[in-house]
PDB file of C-alpha atoms in Angstrom:
ATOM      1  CA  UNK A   1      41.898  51.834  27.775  1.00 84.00           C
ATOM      2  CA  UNK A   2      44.390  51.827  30.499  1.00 92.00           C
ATOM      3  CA  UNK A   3      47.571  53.864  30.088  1.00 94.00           C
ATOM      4  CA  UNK A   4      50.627  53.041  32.180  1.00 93.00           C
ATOM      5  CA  UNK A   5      52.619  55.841  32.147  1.00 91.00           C
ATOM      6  CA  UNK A   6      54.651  54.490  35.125  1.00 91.00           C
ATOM      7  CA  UNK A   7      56.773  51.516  35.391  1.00 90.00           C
ATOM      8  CA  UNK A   8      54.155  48.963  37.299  1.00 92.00           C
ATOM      9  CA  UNK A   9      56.676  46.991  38.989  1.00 91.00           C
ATOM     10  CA  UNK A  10      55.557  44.505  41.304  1.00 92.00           C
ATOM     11  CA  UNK A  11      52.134  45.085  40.634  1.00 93.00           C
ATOM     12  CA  UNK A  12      49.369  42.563  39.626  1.00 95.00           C
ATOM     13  CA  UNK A  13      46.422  44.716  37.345  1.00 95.00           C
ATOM     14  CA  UNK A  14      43.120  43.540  37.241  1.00 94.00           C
ATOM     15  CA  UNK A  15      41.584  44.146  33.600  1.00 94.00           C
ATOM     16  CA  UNK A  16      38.039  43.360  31.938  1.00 91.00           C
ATOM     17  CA  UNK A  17      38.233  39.501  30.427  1.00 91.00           C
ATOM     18  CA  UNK A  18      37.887  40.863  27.019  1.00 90.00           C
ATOM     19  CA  UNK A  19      38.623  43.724  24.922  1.00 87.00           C
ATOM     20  CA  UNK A  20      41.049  45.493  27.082  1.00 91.00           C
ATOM     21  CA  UNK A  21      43.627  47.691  25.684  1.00 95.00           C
ATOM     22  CA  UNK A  22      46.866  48.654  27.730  1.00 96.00           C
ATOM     23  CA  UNK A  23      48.595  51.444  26.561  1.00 95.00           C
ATOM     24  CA  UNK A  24      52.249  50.595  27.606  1.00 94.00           C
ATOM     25  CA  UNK A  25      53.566  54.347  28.068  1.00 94.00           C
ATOM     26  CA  UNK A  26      56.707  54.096  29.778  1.00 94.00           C
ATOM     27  CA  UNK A  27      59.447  50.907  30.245  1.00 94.00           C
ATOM     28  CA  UNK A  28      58.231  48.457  31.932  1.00 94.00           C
ATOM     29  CA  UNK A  29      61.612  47.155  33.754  1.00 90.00           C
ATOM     30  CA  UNK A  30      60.224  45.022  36.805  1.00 91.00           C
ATOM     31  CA  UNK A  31      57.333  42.137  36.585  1.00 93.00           C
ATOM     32  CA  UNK A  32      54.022  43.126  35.974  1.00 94.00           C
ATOM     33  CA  UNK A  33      51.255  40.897  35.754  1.00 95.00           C
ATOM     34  CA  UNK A  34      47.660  41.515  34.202  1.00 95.00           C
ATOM     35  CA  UNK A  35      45.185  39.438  35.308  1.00 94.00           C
ATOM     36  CA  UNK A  36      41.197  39.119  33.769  1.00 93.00           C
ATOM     37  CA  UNK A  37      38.120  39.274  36.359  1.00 91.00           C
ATOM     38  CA  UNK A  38      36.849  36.159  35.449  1.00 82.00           C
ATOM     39  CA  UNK A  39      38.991  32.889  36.049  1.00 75.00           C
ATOM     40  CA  UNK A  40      39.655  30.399  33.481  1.00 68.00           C
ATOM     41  CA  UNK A  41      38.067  31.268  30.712  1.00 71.00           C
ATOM     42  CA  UNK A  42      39.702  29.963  27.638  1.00 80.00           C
ATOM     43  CA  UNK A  43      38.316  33.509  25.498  1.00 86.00           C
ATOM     44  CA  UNK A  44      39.597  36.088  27.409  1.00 93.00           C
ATOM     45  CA  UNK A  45      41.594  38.136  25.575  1.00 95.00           C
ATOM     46  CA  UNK A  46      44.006  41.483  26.198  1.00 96.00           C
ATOM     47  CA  UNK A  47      46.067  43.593  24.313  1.00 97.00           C
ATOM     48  CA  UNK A  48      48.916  45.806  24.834  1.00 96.00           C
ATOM     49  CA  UNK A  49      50.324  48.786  22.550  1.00 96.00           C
ATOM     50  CA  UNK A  50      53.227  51.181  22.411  1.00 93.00           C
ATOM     51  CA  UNK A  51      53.540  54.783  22.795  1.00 90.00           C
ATOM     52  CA  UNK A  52      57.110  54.660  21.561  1.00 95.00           C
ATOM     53  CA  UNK A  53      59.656  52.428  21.480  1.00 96.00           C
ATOM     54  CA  UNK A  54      59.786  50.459  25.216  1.00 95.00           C
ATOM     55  CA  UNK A  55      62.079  48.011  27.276  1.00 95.00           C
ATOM     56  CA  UNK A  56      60.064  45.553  28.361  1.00 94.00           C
ATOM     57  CA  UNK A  57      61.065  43.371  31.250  1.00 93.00           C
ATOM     58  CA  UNK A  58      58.750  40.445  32.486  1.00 92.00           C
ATOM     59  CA  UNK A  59      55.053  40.384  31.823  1.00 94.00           C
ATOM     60  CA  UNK A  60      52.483  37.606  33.078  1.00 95.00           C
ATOM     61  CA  UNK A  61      49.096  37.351  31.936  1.00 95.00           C
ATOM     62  CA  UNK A  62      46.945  34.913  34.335  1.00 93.00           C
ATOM     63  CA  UNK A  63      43.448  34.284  32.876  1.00 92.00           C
ATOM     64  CA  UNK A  64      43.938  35.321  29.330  1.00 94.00           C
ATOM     65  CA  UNK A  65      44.491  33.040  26.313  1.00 94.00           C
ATOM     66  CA  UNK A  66      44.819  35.639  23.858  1.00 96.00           C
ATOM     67  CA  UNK A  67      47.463  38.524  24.324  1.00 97.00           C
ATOM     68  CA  UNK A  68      48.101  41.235  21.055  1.00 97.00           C
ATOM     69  CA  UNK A  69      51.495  43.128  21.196  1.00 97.00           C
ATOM     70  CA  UNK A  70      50.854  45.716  18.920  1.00 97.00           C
ATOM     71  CA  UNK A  71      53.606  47.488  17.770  1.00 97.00           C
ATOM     72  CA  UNK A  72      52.290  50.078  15.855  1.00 95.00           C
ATOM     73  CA  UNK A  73      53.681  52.963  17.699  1.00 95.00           C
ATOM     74  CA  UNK A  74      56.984  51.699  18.971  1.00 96.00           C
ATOM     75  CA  UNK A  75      59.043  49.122  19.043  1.00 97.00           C
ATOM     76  CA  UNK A  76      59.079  46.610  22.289  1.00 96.00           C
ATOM     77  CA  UNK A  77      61.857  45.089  23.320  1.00 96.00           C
ATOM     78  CA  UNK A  78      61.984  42.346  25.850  1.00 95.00           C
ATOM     79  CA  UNK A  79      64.834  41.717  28.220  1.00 89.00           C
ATOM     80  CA  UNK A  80      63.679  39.776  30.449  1.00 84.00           C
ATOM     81  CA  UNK A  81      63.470  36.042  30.855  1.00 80.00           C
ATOM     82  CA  UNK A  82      59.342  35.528  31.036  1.00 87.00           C
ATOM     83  CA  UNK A  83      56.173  36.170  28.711  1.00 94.00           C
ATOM     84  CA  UNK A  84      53.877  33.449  30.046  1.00 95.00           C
ATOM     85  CA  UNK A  85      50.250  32.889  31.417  1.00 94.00           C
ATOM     86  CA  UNK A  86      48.730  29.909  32.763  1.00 93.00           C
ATOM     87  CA  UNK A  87      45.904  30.149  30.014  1.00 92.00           C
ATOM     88  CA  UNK A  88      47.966  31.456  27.306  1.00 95.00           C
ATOM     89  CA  UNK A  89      47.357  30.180  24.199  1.00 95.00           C
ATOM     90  CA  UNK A  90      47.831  32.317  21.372  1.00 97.00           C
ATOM     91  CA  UNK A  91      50.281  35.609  21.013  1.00 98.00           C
ATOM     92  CA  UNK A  92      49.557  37.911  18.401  1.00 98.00           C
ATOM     93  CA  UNK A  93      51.796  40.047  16.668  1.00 98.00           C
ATOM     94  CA  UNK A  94      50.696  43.543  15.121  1.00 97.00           C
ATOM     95  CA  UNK A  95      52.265  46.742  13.604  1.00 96.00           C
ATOM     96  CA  UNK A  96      54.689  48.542  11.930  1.00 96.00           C
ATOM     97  CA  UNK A  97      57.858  48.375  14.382  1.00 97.00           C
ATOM     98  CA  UNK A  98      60.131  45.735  15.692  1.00 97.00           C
ATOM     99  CA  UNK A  99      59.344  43.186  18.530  1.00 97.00           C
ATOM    100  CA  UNK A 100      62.356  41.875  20.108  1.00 97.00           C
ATOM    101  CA  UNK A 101      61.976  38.978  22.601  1.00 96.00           C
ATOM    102  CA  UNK A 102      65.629  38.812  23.043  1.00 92.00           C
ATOM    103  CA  UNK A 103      65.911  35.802  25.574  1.00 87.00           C
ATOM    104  CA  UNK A 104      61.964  36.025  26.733  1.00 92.00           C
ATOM    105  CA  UNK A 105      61.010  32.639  27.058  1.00 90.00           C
ATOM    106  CA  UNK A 106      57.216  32.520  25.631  1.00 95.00           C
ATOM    107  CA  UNK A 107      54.878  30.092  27.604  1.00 94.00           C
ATOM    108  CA  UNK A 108      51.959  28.495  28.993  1.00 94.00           C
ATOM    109  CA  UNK A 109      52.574  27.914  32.997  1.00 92.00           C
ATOM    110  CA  UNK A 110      49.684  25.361  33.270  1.00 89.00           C
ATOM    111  CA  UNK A 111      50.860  21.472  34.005  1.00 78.00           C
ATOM    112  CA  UNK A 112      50.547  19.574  30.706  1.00 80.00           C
ATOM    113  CA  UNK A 113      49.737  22.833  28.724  1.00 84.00           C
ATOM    114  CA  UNK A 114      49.592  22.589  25.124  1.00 86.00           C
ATOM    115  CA  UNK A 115      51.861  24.758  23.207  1.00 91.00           C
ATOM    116  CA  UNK A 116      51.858  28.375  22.442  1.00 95.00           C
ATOM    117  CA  UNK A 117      51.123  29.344  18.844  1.00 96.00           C
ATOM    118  CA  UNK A 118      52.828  33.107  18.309  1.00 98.00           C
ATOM    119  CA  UNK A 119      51.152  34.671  14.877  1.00 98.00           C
ATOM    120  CA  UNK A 120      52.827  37.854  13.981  1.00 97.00           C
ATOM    121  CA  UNK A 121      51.135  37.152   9.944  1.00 97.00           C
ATOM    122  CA  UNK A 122      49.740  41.070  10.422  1.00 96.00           C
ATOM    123  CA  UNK A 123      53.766  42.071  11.681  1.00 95.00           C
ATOM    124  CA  UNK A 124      55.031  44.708   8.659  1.00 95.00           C
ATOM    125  CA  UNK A 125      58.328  44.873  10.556  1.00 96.00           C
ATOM    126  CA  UNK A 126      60.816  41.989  12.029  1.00 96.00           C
ATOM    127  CA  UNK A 127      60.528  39.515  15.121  1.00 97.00           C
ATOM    128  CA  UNK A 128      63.093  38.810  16.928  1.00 97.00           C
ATOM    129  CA  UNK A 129      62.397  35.258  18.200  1.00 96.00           C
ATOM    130  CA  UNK A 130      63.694  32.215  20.327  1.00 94.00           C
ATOM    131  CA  UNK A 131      61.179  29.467  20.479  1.00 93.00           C
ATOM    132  CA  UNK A 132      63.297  26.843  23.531  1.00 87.00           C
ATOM    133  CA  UNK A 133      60.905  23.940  23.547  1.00 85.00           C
ATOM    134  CA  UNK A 134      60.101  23.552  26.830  1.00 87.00           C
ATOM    135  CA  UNK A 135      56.771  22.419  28.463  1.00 87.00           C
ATOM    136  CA  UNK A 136      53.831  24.608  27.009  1.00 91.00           C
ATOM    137  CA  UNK A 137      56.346  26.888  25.366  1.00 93.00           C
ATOM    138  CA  UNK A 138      56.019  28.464  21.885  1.00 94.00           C
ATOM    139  CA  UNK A 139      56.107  25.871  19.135  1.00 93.00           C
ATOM    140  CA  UNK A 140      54.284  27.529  16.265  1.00 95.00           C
ATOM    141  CA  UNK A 141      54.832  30.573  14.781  1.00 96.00           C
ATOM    142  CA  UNK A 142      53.320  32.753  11.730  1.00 97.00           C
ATOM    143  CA  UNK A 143      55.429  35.391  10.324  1.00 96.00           C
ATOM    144  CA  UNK A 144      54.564  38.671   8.883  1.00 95.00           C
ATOM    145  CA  UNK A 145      56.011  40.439   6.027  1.00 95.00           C
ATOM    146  CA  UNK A 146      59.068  41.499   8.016  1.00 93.00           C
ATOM    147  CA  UNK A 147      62.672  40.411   8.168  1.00 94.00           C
ATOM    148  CA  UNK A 148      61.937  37.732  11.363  1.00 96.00           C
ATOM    149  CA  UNK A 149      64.714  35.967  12.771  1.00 96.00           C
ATOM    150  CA  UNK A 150      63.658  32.672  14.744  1.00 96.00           C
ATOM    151  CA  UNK A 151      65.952  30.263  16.623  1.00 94.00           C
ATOM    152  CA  UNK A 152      65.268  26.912  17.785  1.00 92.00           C
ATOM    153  CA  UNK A 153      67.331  26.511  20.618  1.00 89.00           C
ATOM    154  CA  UNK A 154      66.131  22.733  21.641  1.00 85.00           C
ATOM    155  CA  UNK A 155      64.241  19.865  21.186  1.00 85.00           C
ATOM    156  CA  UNK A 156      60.408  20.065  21.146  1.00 81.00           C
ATOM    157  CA  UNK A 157      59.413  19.127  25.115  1.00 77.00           C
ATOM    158  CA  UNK A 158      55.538  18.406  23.691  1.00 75.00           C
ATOM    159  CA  UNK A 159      57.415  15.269  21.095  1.00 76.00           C
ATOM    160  CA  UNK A 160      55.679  17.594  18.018  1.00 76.00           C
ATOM    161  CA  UNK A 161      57.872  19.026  15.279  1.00 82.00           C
ATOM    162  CA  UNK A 162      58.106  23.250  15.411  1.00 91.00           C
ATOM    163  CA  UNK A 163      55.743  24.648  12.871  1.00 93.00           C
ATOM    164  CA  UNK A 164      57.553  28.117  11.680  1.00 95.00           C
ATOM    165  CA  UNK A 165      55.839  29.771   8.583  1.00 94.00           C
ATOM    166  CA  UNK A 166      57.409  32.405   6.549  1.00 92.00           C
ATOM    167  CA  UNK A 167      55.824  34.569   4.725  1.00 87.00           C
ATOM    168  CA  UNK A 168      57.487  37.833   2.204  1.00 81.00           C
ATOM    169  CA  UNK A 169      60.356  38.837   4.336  1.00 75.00           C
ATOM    170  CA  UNK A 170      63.865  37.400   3.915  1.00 88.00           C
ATOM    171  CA  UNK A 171      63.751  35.754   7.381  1.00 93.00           C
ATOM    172  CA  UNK A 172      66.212  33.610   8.945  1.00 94.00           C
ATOM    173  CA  UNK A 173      65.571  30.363  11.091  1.00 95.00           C
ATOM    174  CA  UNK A 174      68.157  29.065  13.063  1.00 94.00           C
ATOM    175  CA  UNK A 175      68.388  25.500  14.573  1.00 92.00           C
ATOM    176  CA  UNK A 176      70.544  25.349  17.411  1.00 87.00           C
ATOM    177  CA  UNK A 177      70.140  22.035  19.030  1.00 78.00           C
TER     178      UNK A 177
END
């Protein structure tokens, strides 16, 4: 387990391909990237948990298909603009606290990428959520038992309808075309 207990801004960090936990102990206000050792492999995975609540500003993931936000310990709000990877494929969503993405767009760098799937079905507290349609963006998402409040904010760029499942909170989805 890594603990950054320092904001890493600027910095690119250089995990194992699989099973890596980052303990995020401190805001992370700049762009940080974490990137696996091995190069496009469509199983590496990563995940990244709280301390206490923390202001998240731009994270990049290059190499991993499978990032965990667990918020078990704290809640994570994003404010910046970027979540993405250029393998990403699936974002899961974990714990007992809040995850705000606020205007984060969630996404899939790679030319002709298929779209993210975000499954927060584990999440016992809300997501905050825009899902923008663009190219490899998020188009799928699984809710948890929390109060989740999506927004569809444009077209889907891939032509496929969004998939948004609720499950026992009293979410709200939004469609603003």
């Amino acid at each position: 387990e890594l603990s950054l207990a320092v904001t890493a801004t600027g910095r690119t960090i250089t995990l194992a391909d699989t099973g890596e936990n980052v303990e995020l102990a401190a805001d992370q206000t700049g762009t940080v990237t974490f990137a696996a050792a091995t190069t496009t492999n469509t199983t590496n995975s990563v995940s990244l948990t709280t301390t206490a609540a923390r202001a998240i500003n731009i994270l990049s993931f290059t190499d991993y298909a499978t990032v965990t936000l667990d918020s078990s310990d704290g809640a994570m709000t994003f404010g910046g603009a970027t979540f993405s990877g250029d393998q990403l494929a699936t974002v899961i969503l974990t714990g007992d606290n809040a995850i705000d993405f606020g205007a984060a767009v969630i996404s899939n760098t790679t030319t002709d990428a298929a779209a993210v799937v975000v499954n927060a079905s584990a999440m016992t507290a809300a997501v905050d959520l825009d899902m923008g349609g663009g190219a490899g963006e998020a188009e799928t998402f699984i809710g948890g038992s929390g109060v989740d409040t999506i927004t569809l904010t444009a077209d889907s760029d891939s032509g496929d309808a969004y998939s948004v499942t609720t499950n026992a909170g009293a979410d709200v989805v939004s469609v603003n075309l």
